[in-house]
Short mmCIF file of N, CA and C in Angstrom, two decimals:
data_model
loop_
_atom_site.label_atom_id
_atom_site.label_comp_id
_atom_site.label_asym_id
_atom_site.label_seq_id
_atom_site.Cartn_x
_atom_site.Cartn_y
_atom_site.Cartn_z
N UNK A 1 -15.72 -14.85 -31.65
CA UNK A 1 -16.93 -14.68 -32.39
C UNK A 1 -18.02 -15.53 -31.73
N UNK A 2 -18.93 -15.20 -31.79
CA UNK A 2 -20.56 -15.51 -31.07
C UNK A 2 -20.93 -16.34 -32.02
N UNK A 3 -21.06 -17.66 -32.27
CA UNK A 3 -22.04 -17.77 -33.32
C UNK A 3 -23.16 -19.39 -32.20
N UNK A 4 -22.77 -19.73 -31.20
CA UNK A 4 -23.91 -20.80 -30.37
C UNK A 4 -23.89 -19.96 -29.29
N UNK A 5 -24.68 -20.66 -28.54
CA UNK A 5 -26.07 -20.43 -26.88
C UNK A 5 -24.42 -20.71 -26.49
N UNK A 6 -23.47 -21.82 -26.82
CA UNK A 6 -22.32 -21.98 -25.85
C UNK A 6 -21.40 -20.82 -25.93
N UNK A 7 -20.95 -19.94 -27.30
CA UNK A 7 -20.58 -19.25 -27.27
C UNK A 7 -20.91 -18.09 -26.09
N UNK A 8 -21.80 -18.00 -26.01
CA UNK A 8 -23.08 -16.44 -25.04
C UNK A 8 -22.48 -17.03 -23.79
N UNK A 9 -22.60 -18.55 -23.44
CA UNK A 9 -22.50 -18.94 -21.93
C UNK A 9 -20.88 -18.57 -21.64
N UNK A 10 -20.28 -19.08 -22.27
CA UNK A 10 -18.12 -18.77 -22.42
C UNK A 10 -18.18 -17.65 -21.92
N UNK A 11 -18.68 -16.83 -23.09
CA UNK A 11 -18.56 -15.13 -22.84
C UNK A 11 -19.36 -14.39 -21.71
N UNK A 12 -20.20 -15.17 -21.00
CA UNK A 12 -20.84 -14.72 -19.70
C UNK A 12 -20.15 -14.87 -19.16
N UNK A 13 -19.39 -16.11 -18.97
CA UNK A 13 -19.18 -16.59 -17.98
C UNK A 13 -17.48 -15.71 -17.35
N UNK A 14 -16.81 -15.74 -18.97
CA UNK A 14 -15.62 -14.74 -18.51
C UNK A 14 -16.10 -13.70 -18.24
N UNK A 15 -16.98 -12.53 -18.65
CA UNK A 15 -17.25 -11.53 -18.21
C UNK A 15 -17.51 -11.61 -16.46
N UNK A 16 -18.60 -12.24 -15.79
CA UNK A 16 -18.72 -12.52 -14.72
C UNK A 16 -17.29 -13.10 -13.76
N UNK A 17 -16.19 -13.47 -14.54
CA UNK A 17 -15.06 -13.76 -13.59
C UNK A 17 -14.24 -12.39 -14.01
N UNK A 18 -14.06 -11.61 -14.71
CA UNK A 18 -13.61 -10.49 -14.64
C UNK A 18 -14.43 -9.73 -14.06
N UNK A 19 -15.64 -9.26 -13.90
CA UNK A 19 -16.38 -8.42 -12.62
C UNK A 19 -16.00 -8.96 -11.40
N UNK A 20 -15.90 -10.29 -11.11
CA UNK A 20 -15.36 -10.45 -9.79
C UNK A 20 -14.28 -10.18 -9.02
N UNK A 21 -13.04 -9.86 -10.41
CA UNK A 21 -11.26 -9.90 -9.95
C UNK A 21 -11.36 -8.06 -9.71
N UNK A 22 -12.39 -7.46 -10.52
CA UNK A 22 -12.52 -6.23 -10.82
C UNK A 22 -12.83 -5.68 -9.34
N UNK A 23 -13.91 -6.44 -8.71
CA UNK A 23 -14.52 -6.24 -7.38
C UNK A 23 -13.40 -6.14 -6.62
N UNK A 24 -12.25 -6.71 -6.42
CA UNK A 24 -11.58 -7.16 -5.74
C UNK A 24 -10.53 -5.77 -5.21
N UNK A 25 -10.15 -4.73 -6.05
CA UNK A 25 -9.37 -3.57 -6.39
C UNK A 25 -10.66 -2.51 -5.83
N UNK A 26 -10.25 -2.74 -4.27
CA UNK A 26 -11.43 -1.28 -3.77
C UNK A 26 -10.51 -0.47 -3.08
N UNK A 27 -10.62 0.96 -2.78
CA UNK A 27 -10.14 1.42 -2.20
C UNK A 27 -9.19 1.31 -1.33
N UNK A 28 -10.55 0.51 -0.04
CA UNK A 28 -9.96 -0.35 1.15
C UNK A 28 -8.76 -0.94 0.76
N UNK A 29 -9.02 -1.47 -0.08
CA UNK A 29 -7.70 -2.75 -0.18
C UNK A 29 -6.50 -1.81 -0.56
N UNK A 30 -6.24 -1.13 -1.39
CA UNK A 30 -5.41 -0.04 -2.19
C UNK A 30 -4.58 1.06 -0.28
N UNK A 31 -6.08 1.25 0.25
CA UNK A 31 -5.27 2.38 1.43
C UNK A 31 -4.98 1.35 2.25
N UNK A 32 -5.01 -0.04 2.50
CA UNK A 32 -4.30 -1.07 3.51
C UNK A 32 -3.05 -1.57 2.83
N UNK A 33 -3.08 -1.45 1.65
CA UNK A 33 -1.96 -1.67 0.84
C UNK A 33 -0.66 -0.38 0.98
N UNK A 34 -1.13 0.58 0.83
CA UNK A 34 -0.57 1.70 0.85
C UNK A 34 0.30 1.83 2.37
N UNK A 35 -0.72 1.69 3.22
CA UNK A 35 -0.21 1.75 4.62
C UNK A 35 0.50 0.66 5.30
N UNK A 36 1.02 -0.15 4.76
CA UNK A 36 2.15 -1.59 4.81
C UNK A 36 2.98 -1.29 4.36
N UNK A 37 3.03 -0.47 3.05
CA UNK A 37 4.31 0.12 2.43
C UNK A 37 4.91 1.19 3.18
N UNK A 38 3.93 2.03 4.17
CA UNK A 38 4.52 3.16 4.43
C UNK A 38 5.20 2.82 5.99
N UNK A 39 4.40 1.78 6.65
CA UNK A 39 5.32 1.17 7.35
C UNK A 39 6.21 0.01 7.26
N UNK A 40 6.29 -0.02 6.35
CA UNK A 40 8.08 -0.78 6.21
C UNK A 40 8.71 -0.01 6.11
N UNK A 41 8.72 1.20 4.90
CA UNK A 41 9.42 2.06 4.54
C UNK A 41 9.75 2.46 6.10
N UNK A 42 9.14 3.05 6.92
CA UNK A 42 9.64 3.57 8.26
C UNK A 42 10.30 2.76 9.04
N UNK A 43 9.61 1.15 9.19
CA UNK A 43 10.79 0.65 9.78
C UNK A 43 12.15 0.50 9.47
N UNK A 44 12.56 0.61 7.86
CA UNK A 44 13.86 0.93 7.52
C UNK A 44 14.54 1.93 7.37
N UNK A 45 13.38 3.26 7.75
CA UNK A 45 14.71 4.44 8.07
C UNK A 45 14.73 4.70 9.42
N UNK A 46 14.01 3.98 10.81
CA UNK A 46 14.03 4.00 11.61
C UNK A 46 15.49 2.92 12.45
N UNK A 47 15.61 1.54 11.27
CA UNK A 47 16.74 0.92 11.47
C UNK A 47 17.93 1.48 11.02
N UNK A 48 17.78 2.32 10.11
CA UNK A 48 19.17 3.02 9.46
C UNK A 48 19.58 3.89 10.45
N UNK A 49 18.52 4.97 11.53
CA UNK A 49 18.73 5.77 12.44
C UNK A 49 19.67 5.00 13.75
N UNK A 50 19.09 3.95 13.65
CA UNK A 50 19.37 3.37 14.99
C UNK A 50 20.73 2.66 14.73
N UNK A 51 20.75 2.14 13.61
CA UNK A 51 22.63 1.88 13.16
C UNK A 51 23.00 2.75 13.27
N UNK A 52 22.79 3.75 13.25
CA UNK A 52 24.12 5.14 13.25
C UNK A 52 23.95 5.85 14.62
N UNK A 53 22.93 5.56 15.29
CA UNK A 53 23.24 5.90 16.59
C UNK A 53 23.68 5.49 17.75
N UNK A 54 24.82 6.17 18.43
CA UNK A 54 26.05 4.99 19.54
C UNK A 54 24.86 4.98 20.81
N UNK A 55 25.81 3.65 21.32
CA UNK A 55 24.99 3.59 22.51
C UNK A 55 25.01 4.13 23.68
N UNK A 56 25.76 5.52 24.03
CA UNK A 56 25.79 6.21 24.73
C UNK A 56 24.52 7.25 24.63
N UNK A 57 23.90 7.22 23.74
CA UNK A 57 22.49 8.04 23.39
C UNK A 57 21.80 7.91 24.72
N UNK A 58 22.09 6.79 24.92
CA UNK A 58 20.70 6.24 26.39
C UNK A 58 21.00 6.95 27.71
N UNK A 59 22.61 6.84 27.60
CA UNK A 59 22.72 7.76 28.99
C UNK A 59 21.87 9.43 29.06
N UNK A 60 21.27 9.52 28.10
CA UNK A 60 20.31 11.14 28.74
C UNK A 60 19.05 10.32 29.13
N UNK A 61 18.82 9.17 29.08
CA UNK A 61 17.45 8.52 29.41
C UNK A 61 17.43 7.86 30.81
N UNK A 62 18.32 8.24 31.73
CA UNK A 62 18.31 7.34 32.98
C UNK A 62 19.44 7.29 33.15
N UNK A 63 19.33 7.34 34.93
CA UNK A 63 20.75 7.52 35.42
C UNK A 63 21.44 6.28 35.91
N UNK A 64 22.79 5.97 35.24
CA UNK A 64 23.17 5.16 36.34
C UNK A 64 23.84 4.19 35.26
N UNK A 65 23.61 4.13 34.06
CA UNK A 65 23.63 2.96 33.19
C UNK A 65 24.83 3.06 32.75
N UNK A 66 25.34 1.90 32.76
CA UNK A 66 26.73 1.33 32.51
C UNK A 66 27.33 1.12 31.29
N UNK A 67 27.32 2.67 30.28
CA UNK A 67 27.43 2.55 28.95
C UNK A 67 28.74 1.99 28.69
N UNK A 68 29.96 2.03 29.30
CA UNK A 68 30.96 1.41 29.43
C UNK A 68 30.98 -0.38 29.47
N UNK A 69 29.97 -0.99 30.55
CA UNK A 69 30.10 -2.02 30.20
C UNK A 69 29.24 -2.62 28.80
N UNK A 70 28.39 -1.50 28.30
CA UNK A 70 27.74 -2.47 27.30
C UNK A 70 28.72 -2.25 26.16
N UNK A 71 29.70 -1.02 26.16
CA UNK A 71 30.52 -0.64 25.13
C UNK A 71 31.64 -2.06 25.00
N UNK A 72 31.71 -2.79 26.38
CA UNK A 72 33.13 -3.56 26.17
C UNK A 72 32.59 -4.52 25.97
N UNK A 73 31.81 -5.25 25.64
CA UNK A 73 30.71 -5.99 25.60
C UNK A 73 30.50 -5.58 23.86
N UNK A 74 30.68 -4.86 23.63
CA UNK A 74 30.57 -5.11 21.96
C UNK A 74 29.42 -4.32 21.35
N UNK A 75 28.42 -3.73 22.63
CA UNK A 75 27.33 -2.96 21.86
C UNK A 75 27.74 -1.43 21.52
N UNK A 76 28.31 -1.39 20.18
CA UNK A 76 28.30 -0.21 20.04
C UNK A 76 27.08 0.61 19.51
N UNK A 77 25.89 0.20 19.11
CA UNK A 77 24.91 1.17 18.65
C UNK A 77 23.45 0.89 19.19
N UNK A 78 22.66 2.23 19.30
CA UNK A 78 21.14 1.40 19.74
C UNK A 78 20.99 0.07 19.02
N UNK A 79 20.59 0.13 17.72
CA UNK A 79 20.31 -1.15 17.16
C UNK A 79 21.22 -2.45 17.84
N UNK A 80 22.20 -2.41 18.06
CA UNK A 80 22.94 -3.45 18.31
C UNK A 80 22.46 -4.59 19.79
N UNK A 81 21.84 -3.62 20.54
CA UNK A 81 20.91 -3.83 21.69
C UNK A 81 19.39 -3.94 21.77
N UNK A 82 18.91 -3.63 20.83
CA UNK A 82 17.61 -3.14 20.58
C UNK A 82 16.58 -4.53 20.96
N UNK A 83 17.19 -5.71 20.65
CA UNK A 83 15.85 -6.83 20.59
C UNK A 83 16.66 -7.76 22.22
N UNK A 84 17.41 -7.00 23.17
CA UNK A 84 18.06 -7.55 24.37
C UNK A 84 16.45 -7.71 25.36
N UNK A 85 16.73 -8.71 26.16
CA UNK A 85 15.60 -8.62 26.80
C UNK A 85 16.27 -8.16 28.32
N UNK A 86 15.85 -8.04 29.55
CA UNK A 86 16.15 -7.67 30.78
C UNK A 86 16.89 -9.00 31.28
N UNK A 87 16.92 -9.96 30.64
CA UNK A 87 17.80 -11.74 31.15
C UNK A 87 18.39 -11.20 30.50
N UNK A 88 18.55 -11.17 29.19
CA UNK A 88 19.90 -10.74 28.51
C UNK A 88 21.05 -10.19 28.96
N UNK A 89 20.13 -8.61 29.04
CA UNK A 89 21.27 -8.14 29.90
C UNK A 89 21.55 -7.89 30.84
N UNK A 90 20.84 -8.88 31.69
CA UNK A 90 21.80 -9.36 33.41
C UNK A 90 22.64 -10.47 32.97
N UNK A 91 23.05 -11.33 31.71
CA UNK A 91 24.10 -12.36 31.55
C UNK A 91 25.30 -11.19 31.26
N UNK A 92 24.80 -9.57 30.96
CA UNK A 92 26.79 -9.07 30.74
C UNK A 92 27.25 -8.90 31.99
N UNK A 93 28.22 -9.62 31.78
CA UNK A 93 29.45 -9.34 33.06
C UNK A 93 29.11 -7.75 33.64
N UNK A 94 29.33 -7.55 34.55
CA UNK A 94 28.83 -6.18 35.03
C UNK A 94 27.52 -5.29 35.59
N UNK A 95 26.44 -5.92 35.18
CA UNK A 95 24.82 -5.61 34.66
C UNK A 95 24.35 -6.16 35.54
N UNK A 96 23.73 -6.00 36.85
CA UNK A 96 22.86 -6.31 37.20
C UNK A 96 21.29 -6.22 37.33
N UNK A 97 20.71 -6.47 37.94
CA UNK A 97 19.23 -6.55 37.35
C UNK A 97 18.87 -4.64 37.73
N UNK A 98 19.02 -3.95 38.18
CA UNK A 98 18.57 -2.68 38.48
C UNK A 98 18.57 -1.95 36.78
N UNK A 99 20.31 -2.34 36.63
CA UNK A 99 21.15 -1.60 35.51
C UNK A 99 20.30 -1.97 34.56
N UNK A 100 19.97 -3.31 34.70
CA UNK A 100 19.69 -3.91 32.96
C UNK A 100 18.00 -3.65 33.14
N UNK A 101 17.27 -3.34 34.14
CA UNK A 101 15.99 -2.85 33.75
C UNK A 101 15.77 -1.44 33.27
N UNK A 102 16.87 -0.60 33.72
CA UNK A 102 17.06 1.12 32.96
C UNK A 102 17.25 0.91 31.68
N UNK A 103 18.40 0.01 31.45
CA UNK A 103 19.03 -0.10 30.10
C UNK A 103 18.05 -0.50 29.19
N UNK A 104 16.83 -1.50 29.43
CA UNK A 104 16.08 -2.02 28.74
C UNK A 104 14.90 -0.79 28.32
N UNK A 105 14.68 -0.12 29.71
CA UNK A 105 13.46 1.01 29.07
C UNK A 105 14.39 1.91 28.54
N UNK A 106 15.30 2.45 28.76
CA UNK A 106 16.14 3.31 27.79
C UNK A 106 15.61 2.97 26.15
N UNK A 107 16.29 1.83 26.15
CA UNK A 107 16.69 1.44 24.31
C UNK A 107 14.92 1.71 23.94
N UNK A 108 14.15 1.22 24.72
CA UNK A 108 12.43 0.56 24.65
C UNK A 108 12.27 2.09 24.37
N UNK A 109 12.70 2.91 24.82
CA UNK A 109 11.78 4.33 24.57
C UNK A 109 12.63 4.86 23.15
N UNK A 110 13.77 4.79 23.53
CA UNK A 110 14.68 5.65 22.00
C UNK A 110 14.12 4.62 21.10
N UNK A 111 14.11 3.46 21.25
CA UNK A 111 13.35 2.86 19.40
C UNK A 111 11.73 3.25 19.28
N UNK A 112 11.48 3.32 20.17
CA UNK A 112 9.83 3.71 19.90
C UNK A 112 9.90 5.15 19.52
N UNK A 113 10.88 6.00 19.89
CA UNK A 113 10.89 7.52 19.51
C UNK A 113 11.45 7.32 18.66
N UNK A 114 12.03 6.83 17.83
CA UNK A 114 12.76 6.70 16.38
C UNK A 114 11.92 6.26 15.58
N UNK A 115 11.44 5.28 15.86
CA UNK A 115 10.26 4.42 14.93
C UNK A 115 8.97 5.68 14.61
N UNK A 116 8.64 6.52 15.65
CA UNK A 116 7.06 7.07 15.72
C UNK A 116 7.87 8.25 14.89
N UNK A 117 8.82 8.85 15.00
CA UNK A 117 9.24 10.40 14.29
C UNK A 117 9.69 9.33 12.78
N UNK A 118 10.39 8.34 12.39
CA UNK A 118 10.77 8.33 11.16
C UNK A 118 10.19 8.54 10.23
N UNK A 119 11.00 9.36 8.96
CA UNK A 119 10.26 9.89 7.70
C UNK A 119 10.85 9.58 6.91
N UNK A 120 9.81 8.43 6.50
CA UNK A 120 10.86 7.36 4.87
C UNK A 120 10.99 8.49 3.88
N UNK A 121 12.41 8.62 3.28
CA UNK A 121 12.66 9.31 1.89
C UNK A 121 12.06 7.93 0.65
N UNK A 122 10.82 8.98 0.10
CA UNK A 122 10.24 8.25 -1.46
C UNK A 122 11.28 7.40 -2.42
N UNK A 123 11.19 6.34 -2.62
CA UNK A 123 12.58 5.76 -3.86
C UNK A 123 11.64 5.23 -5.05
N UNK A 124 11.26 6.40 -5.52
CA UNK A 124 10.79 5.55 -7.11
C UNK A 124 11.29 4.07 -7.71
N UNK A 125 12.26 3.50 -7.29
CA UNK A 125 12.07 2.64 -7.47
C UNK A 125 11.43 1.20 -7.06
N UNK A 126 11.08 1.52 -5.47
CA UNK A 126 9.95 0.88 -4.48
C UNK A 126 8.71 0.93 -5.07
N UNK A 127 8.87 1.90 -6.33
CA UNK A 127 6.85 2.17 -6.51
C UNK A 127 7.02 1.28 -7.71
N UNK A 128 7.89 0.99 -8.70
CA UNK A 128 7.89 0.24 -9.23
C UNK A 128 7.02 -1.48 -9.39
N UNK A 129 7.52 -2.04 -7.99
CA UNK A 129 6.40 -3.22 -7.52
C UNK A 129 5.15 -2.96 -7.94
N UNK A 130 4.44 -3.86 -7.93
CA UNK A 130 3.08 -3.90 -8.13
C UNK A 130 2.21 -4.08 -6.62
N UNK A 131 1.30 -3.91 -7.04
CA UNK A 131 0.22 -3.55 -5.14
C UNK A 131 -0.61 -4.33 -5.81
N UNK A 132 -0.75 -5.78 -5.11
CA UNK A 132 -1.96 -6.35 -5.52
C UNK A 132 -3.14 -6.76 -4.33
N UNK A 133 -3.97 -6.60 -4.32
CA UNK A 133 -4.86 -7.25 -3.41
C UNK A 133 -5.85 -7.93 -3.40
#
């Protein structure tokens, strides 16, 4: 209830900090919001792709590569290789620097072609969260 000049100033004054939080919820912010969600969402069906795909995939990407030694070596899937650098994999037994620079643009192109084609399936329950900005 209004009844002093202090009352009017209170009630300005919240009104004027709710126009400001109000300002805050623009578009912009909502479609940069939107587009963070839609790339995570892709980077996790782009990681789910790449767990399920063996690492013999690479051999159609370059000749020569020693899917055998990365197999005994323990890499069984793109992902499993995916963050190797070209030192990396000249330390596997077998790999020398020729091998492990194919091997490296191999994986470098199949995750970038996995990542650019992935198509997150919607989970209503992701929309749940709140989008604040």
């Amino acid at each position: 209830m209004i009844q002093t000049k202090k009352d009017v100033l209170r009630f300005e004054g919240e009104l004027n900090s709710i126009r400001r939080e109000q300002m805050r919820f623009t578009e912009t912010c909502f479609n940069e919001k939107i587009h963070e969600s839609w790339e995570q969402l892709k980077f996790i069906a782009a990681k789910k792709q790449l767990q399920a795909m063996p690492i013999d995939t690479i051999s159609t990407l370059g000749r020569g590569i020693p899917i055998n030694r990365l197999a005994m070596n323990g890499f069984e899937t793109i992902f499993d290789i995916r963050n190797k650098s070209i030192e990396d994999l000249r330390m596997i037994n077998g790999i020398g620097e020729v091998s492990a620079q194919a091997i490296y643009e191999a994986v470098s192109k199949k995750v970038t072609s996995v990542y650019e084609a992935a198509t997150p399936k919607l989970n209503p329950i992701i929309f749940q969260k709140k989008i604040y900005c």
